[in-house]
Amino acid sequence: MPVPASTPESVLAGPRLLLPGWTPEVAAAVVAGTRRGDWAPDFPAEGDRTIARLLARDPAGPGWGELGHRLLVERDGGTVVGGAGLFPAPDDGPAAVELGYGVVPSRRGRGYAVEAARLLLALARSAGASPLVAGVEPGNPASERVLQRIGMRPTGTRDGVARFRLDVGSAT
């Protein structure tokens, strides 16, 4: 079953970023190691390659849905600078989703991860997904700050990874 490209209605829009869904063409290019002209020089990062392989393996899976994986695209210039998404997190509850994101090194420090996380939090809220959870590898205080800036709180560690949680609630 072919996966349609993102429609304008499904593109999340922030002040500096657009978050369209991955397309099969982008996933295939990442998997094949093909460079595209609209990618930052250091895109894809390792996390993006992992996501592309997952998407390519499961063309009808949840990674393609509205709560699936998205690209981070700069509004100014249309350059792909990372990826982000929501993943089912059944260990944290039947409606739980896990937030994941990555910004390529050349674009870090610009607040893009916070902007993308806020857009995905709003999407989770509107979809009735709760709680929002996330994990941060040791030695990544910048990622911990991103999660705290969107209201997530630490809940401990699991398998050596710092865990964060936010009970999302519904949109009002």
PDB file of C-alpha atoms in Angstrom:
ATOM      1  CA  MET A   1       0.000   0.000   0.000  1.00  0.00           C
ATOM      2  CA  PRO A   2       1.625   3.286  -1.011  1.00  0.00           C
ATOM      3  CA  VAL A   3       1.916   5.962   1.636  1.00  0.00           C
ATOM      4  CA  PRO A   4       0.665   9.386   0.559  1.00  0.00           C
ATOM      5  CA  ALA A   5       2.858  12.441   0.937  1.00  0.00           C
ATOM      6  CA  SER A   6       1.962  14.859   3.704  1.00  0.00           C
ATOM      7  CA  THR A   7      -1.009  17.020   2.915  1.00  0.00           C
ATOM      8  CA  PRO A   8      -0.918  20.708   3.857  1.00  0.00           C
ATOM      9  CA  GLU A   9      -3.418  19.962   6.652  1.00  0.00           C
ATOM     10  CA  SER A  10      -1.056  17.440   8.210  1.00  0.00           C
ATOM     11  CA  VAL A  11       2.005  19.700   8.215  1.00  0.00           C
ATOM     12  CA  LEU A  12       2.641  21.147  11.664  1.00  0.00           C
ATOM     13  CA  ALA A  13       3.724  24.771  11.444  1.00  0.00           C
ATOM     14  CA  GLY A  14       5.728  26.784  13.939  1.00  0.00           C
ATOM     15  CA  PRO A  15       7.302  30.215  13.698  1.00  0.00           C
ATOM     16  CA  ARG A  16      10.549  28.918  12.148  1.00  0.00           C
ATOM     17  CA  LEU A  17       9.870  25.282  11.339  1.00  0.00           C
ATOM     18  CA  LEU A  18       7.481  23.142   9.346  1.00  0.00           C
ATOM     19  CA  LEU A  19       7.016  19.514  10.375  1.00  0.00           C
ATOM     20  CA  PRO A  20       5.705  17.505   7.418  1.00  0.00           C
ATOM     21  CA  GLY A  21       5.492  13.738   7.586  1.00  0.00           C
ATOM     22  CA  TRP A  22       8.266  11.719   6.023  1.00  0.00           C
ATOM     23  CA  THR A  23       7.550  10.619   2.471  1.00  0.00           C
ATOM     24  CA  PRO A  24       8.477   7.213   1.072  1.00  0.00           C
ATOM     25  CA  GLU A  25      10.889   9.006  -1.287  1.00  0.00           C
ATOM     26  CA  VAL A  26      12.764  10.705   1.563  1.00  0.00           C
ATOM     27  CA  ALA A  27      12.918   7.480   3.584  1.00  0.00           C
ATOM     28  CA  ALA A  28      14.239   5.578   0.544  1.00  0.00           C
ATOM     29  CA  ALA A  29      16.877   8.257  -0.147  1.00  0.00           C
ATOM     30  CA  VAL A  30      18.076   8.166   3.467  1.00  0.00           C
ATOM     31  CA  VAL A  31      18.245   4.357   3.467  1.00  0.00           C
ATOM     32  CA  ALA A  32      20.109   4.360   0.130  1.00  0.00           C
ATOM     33  CA  GLY A  33      22.526   7.073   1.260  1.00  0.00           C
ATOM     34  CA  THR A  34      21.408   9.398  -1.530  1.00  0.00           C
ATOM     35  CA  ARG A  35      21.859  13.158  -0.933  1.00  0.00           C
ATOM     36  CA  ARG A  36      19.094  15.629  -1.721  1.00  0.00           C
ATOM     37  CA  GLY A  37      19.589  19.314  -2.377  1.00  0.00           C
ATOM     38  CA  ASP A  38      17.126  20.437   0.294  1.00  0.00           C
ATOM     39  CA  TRP A  39      18.967  18.691   3.143  1.00  0.00           C
ATOM     40  CA  ALA A  40      21.368  20.387   5.546  1.00  0.00           C
ATOM     41  CA  PRO A  41      24.921  19.150   4.862  1.00  0.00           C
ATOM     42  CA  ASP A  42      24.848  17.000   8.027  1.00  0.00           C
ATOM     43  CA  PHE A  43      21.354  15.533   7.461  1.00  0.00           C
ATOM     44  CA  PRO A  44      20.630  12.695   7.971  1.00  0.00           C
ATOM     45  CA  ALA A  45      22.057  12.088  11.422  1.00  0.00           C
ATOM     46  CA  GLU A  46      22.213   8.543  12.793  1.00  0.00           C
ATOM     47  CA  GLY A  47      18.776   8.841  14.415  1.00  0.00           C
ATOM     48  CA  ASP A  48      17.279   9.891  11.078  1.00  0.00           C
ATOM     49  CA  ARG A  49      18.821   6.863   9.387  1.00  0.00           C
ATOM     50  CA  THR A  50      17.321   4.627  12.085  1.00  0.00           C
ATOM     51  CA  ILE A  51      13.867   6.157  11.548  1.00  0.00           C
ATOM     52  CA  ALA A  52      14.169   5.834   7.758  1.00  0.00           C
ATOM     53  CA  ARG A  53      14.982   2.111   8.086  1.00  0.00           C
ATOM     54  CA  LEU A  54      12.006   1.591  10.422  1.00  0.00           C
ATOM     55  CA  LEU A  55       9.672   3.403   8.036  1.00  0.00           C
ATOM     56  CA  ALA A  56      10.967   1.478   5.022  1.00  0.00           C
ATOM     57  CA  ARG A  57      10.473  -1.849   6.828  1.00  0.00           C
ATOM     58  CA  ASP A  58       6.881  -1.095   7.834  1.00  0.00           C
ATOM     59  CA  PRO A  59       5.111   0.912   5.091  1.00  0.00           C
ATOM     60  CA  ALA A  60       1.728   0.562   6.819  1.00  0.00           C
ATOM     61  CA  GLY A  61       3.025   1.061  10.360  1.00  0.00           C
ATOM     62  CA  PRO A  62       2.352   3.783  12.919  1.00  0.00           C
ATOM     63  CA  GLY A  63       5.412   5.779  11.887  1.00  0.00           C
ATOM     64  CA  TRP A  64       3.493   6.991   8.838  1.00  0.00           C
ATOM     65  CA  GLY A  65       0.383   8.146  10.703  1.00  0.00           C
ATOM     66  CA  GLU A  66      -0.622  11.574  11.968  1.00  0.00           C
ATOM     67  CA  LEU A  67       1.181  10.777  15.239  1.00  0.00           C
ATOM     68  CA  GLY A  68       4.144   9.361  13.342  1.00  0.00           C
ATOM     69  CA  HIS A  69       7.536  10.642  12.285  1.00  0.00           C
ATOM     70  CA  ARG A  70       8.123  14.092  10.840  1.00  0.00           C
ATOM     71  CA  LEU A  71      10.925  16.053   9.272  1.00  0.00           C
ATOM     72  CA  LEU A  72      12.132  19.370  10.676  1.00  0.00           C
ATOM     73  CA  VAL A  73      12.186  21.859   7.806  1.00  0.00           C
ATOM     74  CA  GLU A  74      13.315  25.460   8.131  1.00  0.00           C
ATOM     75  CA  ARG A  75      10.619  27.825   6.856  1.00  0.00           C
ATOM     76  CA  ASP A  76      13.332  30.144   5.575  1.00  0.00           C
ATOM     77  CA  GLY A  77      14.839  28.195   2.698  1.00  0.00           C
ATOM     78  CA  GLY A  78      13.089  24.828   3.093  1.00  0.00           C
ATOM     79  CA  THR A  79      16.156  22.986   4.418  1.00  0.00           C
ATOM     80  CA  VAL A  80      15.620  19.679   6.235  1.00  0.00           C
ATOM     81  CA  VAL A  81      17.476  19.956   9.559  1.00  0.00           C
ATOM     82  CA  GLY A  82      16.317  16.961  11.569  1.00  0.00           C
ATOM     83  CA  GLY A  83      13.424  14.789  12.552  1.00  0.00           C
ATOM     84  CA  ALA A  84      10.922  14.361  15.353  1.00  0.00           C
ATOM     85  CA  GLY A  85       7.929  12.258  16.146  1.00  0.00           C
ATOM     86  CA  LEU A  86       5.612  10.531  18.526  1.00  0.00           C
ATOM     87  CA  PHE A  87       5.933   6.808  19.105  1.00  0.00           C
ATOM     88  CA  PRO A  88       3.447   4.445  20.781  1.00  0.00           C
ATOM     89  CA  ALA A  89       4.542   3.862  24.399  1.00  0.00           C
ATOM     90  CA  PRO A  90       2.288   1.050  25.651  1.00  0.00           C
ATOM     91  CA  ASP A  91       4.455   0.431  28.754  1.00  0.00           C
ATOM     92  CA  ASP A  92       3.354   3.871  29.971  1.00  0.00           C
ATOM     93  CA  GLY A  93      -0.361   3.443  29.249  1.00  0.00           C
ATOM     94  CA  PRO A  94      -2.705   2.546  26.388  1.00  0.00           C
ATOM     95  CA  ALA A  95      -2.825   6.136  25.042  1.00  0.00           C
ATOM     96  CA  ALA A  96       0.790   7.016  25.904  1.00  0.00           C
ATOM     97  CA  VAL A  97       3.160   8.379  23.294  1.00  0.00           C
ATOM     98  CA  GLU A  98       6.895   8.904  23.469  1.00  0.00           C
ATOM     99  CA  LEU A  99       8.456  12.054  22.083  1.00  0.00           C
ATOM    100  CA  GLY A 100      11.658  11.780  20.121  1.00  0.00           C
ATOM    101  CA  TYR A 101      13.589  14.444  18.219  1.00  0.00           C
ATOM    102  CA  GLY A 102      16.935  15.264  16.738  1.00  0.00           C
ATOM    103  CA  VAL A 103      18.428  18.364  15.188  1.00  0.00           C
ATOM    104  CA  VAL A 104      21.572  18.101  13.063  1.00  0.00           C
ATOM    105  CA  PRO A 105      24.690  19.572  14.718  1.00  0.00           C
ATOM    106  CA  SER A 106      24.902  22.512  12.296  1.00  0.00           C
ATOM    107  CA  ARG A 107      21.481  23.766  13.447  1.00  0.00           C
ATOM    108  CA  ARG A 108      21.644  23.097  17.195  1.00  0.00           C
ATOM    109  CA  GLY A 109      21.378  25.923  19.686  1.00  0.00           C
ATOM    110  CA  ARG A 110      18.616  27.706  17.750  1.00  0.00           C
ATOM    111  CA  GLY A 111      15.651  26.454  19.765  1.00  0.00           C
ATOM    112  CA  TYR A 112      14.453  24.129  17.000  1.00  0.00           C
ATOM    113  CA  ALA A 113      14.074  21.119  19.316  1.00  0.00           C
ATOM    114  CA  VAL A 114      11.859  23.119  21.694  1.00  0.00           C
ATOM    115  CA  GLU A 115       9.754  24.434  18.810  1.00  0.00           C
ATOM    116  CA  ALA A 116       9.286  20.947  17.377  1.00  0.00           C
ATOM    117  CA  ALA A 117       8.532  19.465  20.818  1.00  0.00           C
ATOM    118  CA  ARG A 118       5.853  22.109  21.454  1.00  0.00           C
ATOM    119  CA  LEU A 119       4.214  21.382  18.098  1.00  0.00           C
ATOM    120  CA  LEU A 120       4.197  17.653  18.838  1.00  0.00           C
ATOM    121  CA  LEU A 121       2.848  18.231  22.352  1.00  0.00           C
ATOM    122  CA  ALA A 122      -0.069  20.188  20.857  1.00  0.00           C
ATOM    123  CA  LEU A 123      -0.659  17.368  18.375  1.00  0.00           C
ATOM    124  CA  ALA A 124      -0.627  14.739  21.139  1.00  0.00           C
ATOM    125  CA  ARG A 125      -3.080  16.839  23.148  1.00  0.00           C
ATOM    126  CA  SER A 126      -5.478  17.284  20.213  1.00  0.00           C
ATOM    127  CA  ALA A 127      -5.313  13.541  19.472  1.00  0.00           C
ATOM    128  CA  GLY A 128      -6.128  12.610  23.081  1.00  0.00           C
ATOM    129  CA  ALA A 129      -2.779  10.897  23.605  1.00  0.00           C
ATOM    130  CA  SER A 130      -1.575  10.930  27.213  1.00  0.00           C
ATOM    131  CA  PRO A 131       0.822  10.796  28.892  1.00  0.00           C
ATOM    132  CA  LEU A 132       3.663  12.184  26.832  1.00  0.00           C
ATOM    133  CA  VAL A 133       6.904  10.476  27.854  1.00  0.00           C
ATOM    134  CA  ALA A 134      10.527  10.770  26.777  1.00  0.00           C
ATOM    135  CA  GLY A 135      13.920   9.348  27.564  1.00  0.00           C
ATOM    136  CA  VAL A 136      17.281  11.098  27.614  1.00  0.00           C
ATOM    137  CA  GLU A 137      20.610   9.330  27.396  1.00  0.00           C
ATOM    138  CA  PRO A 138      23.175  10.185  30.098  1.00  0.00           C
ATOM    139  CA  GLY A 139      25.272  13.242  29.360  1.00  0.00           C
ATOM    140  CA  ASN A 140      22.653  15.135  27.363  1.00  0.00           C
ATOM    141  CA  PRO A 141      21.567  18.057  29.554  1.00  0.00           C
ATOM    142  CA  ALA A 142      20.462  20.080  26.500  1.00  0.00           C
ATOM    143  CA  SER A 143      17.788  17.483  25.748  1.00  0.00           C
ATOM    144  CA  GLU A 144      16.684  17.466  29.385  1.00  0.00           C
ATOM    145  CA  ARG A 145      16.233  21.248  29.172  1.00  0.00           C
ATOM    146  CA  VAL A 146      14.110  20.863  26.014  1.00  0.00           C
ATOM    147  CA  LEU A 147      11.751  18.501  27.831  1.00  0.00           C
ATOM    148  CA  GLN A 148      11.571  20.719  30.905  1.00  0.00           C
ATOM    149  CA  ARG A 149      10.788  23.770  28.756  1.00  0.00           C
ATOM    150  CA  ILE A 150       7.651  22.055  27.430  1.00  0.00           C
ATOM    151  CA  GLY A 151       6.555  21.109  30.943  1.00  0.00           C
ATOM    152  CA  MET A 152       7.820  17.547  31.230  1.00  0.00           C
ATOM    153  CA  ARG A 153       9.172  16.412  34.592  1.00  0.00           C
ATOM    154  CA  PRO A 154      11.749  13.739  35.444  1.00  0.00           C
ATOM    155  CA  THR A 155      10.335  10.498  36.814  1.00  0.00           C
ATOM    156  CA  GLY A 156      13.514   8.496  37.424  1.00  0.00           C
ATOM    157  CA  THR A 157      15.561   6.225  35.228  1.00  0.00           C
ATOM    158  CA  ARG A 158      14.852   3.081  33.271  1.00  0.00           C
ATOM    159  CA  ASP A 159      17.711   1.033  31.815  1.00  0.00           C
ATOM    160  CA  GLY A 160      20.132   3.892  32.517  1.00  0.00           C
ATOM    161  CA  VAL A 161      18.008   6.440  30.638  1.00  0.00           C
ATOM    162  CA  ALA A 162      16.487   9.466  32.413  1.00  0.00           C
ATOM    163  CA  ARG A 163      12.717   9.332  31.953  1.00  0.00           C
ATOM    164  CA  PHE A 164      10.363  12.322  31.678  1.00  0.00           C
ATOM    165  CA  ARG A 165       6.569  12.543  31.707  1.00  0.00           C
ATOM    166  CA  LEU A 166       3.755  15.000  31.165  1.00  0.00           C
ATOM    167  CA  ASP A 167       0.076  14.192  31.629  1.00  0.00           C
ATOM    168  CA  VAL A 168      -1.169  15.903  28.505  1.00  0.00           C
ATOM    169  CA  GLY A 169      -4.904  16.233  29.089  1.00  0.00           C
ATOM    170  CA  SER A 170      -7.280  17.315  26.376  1.00  0.00           C
ATOM    171  CA  ALA A 171      -7.342  20.537  24.427  1.00  0.00           C
ATOM    172  CA  THR A 172      -9.674  23.132  25.886  1.00  0.00           C
TER     173      THR A 172
END
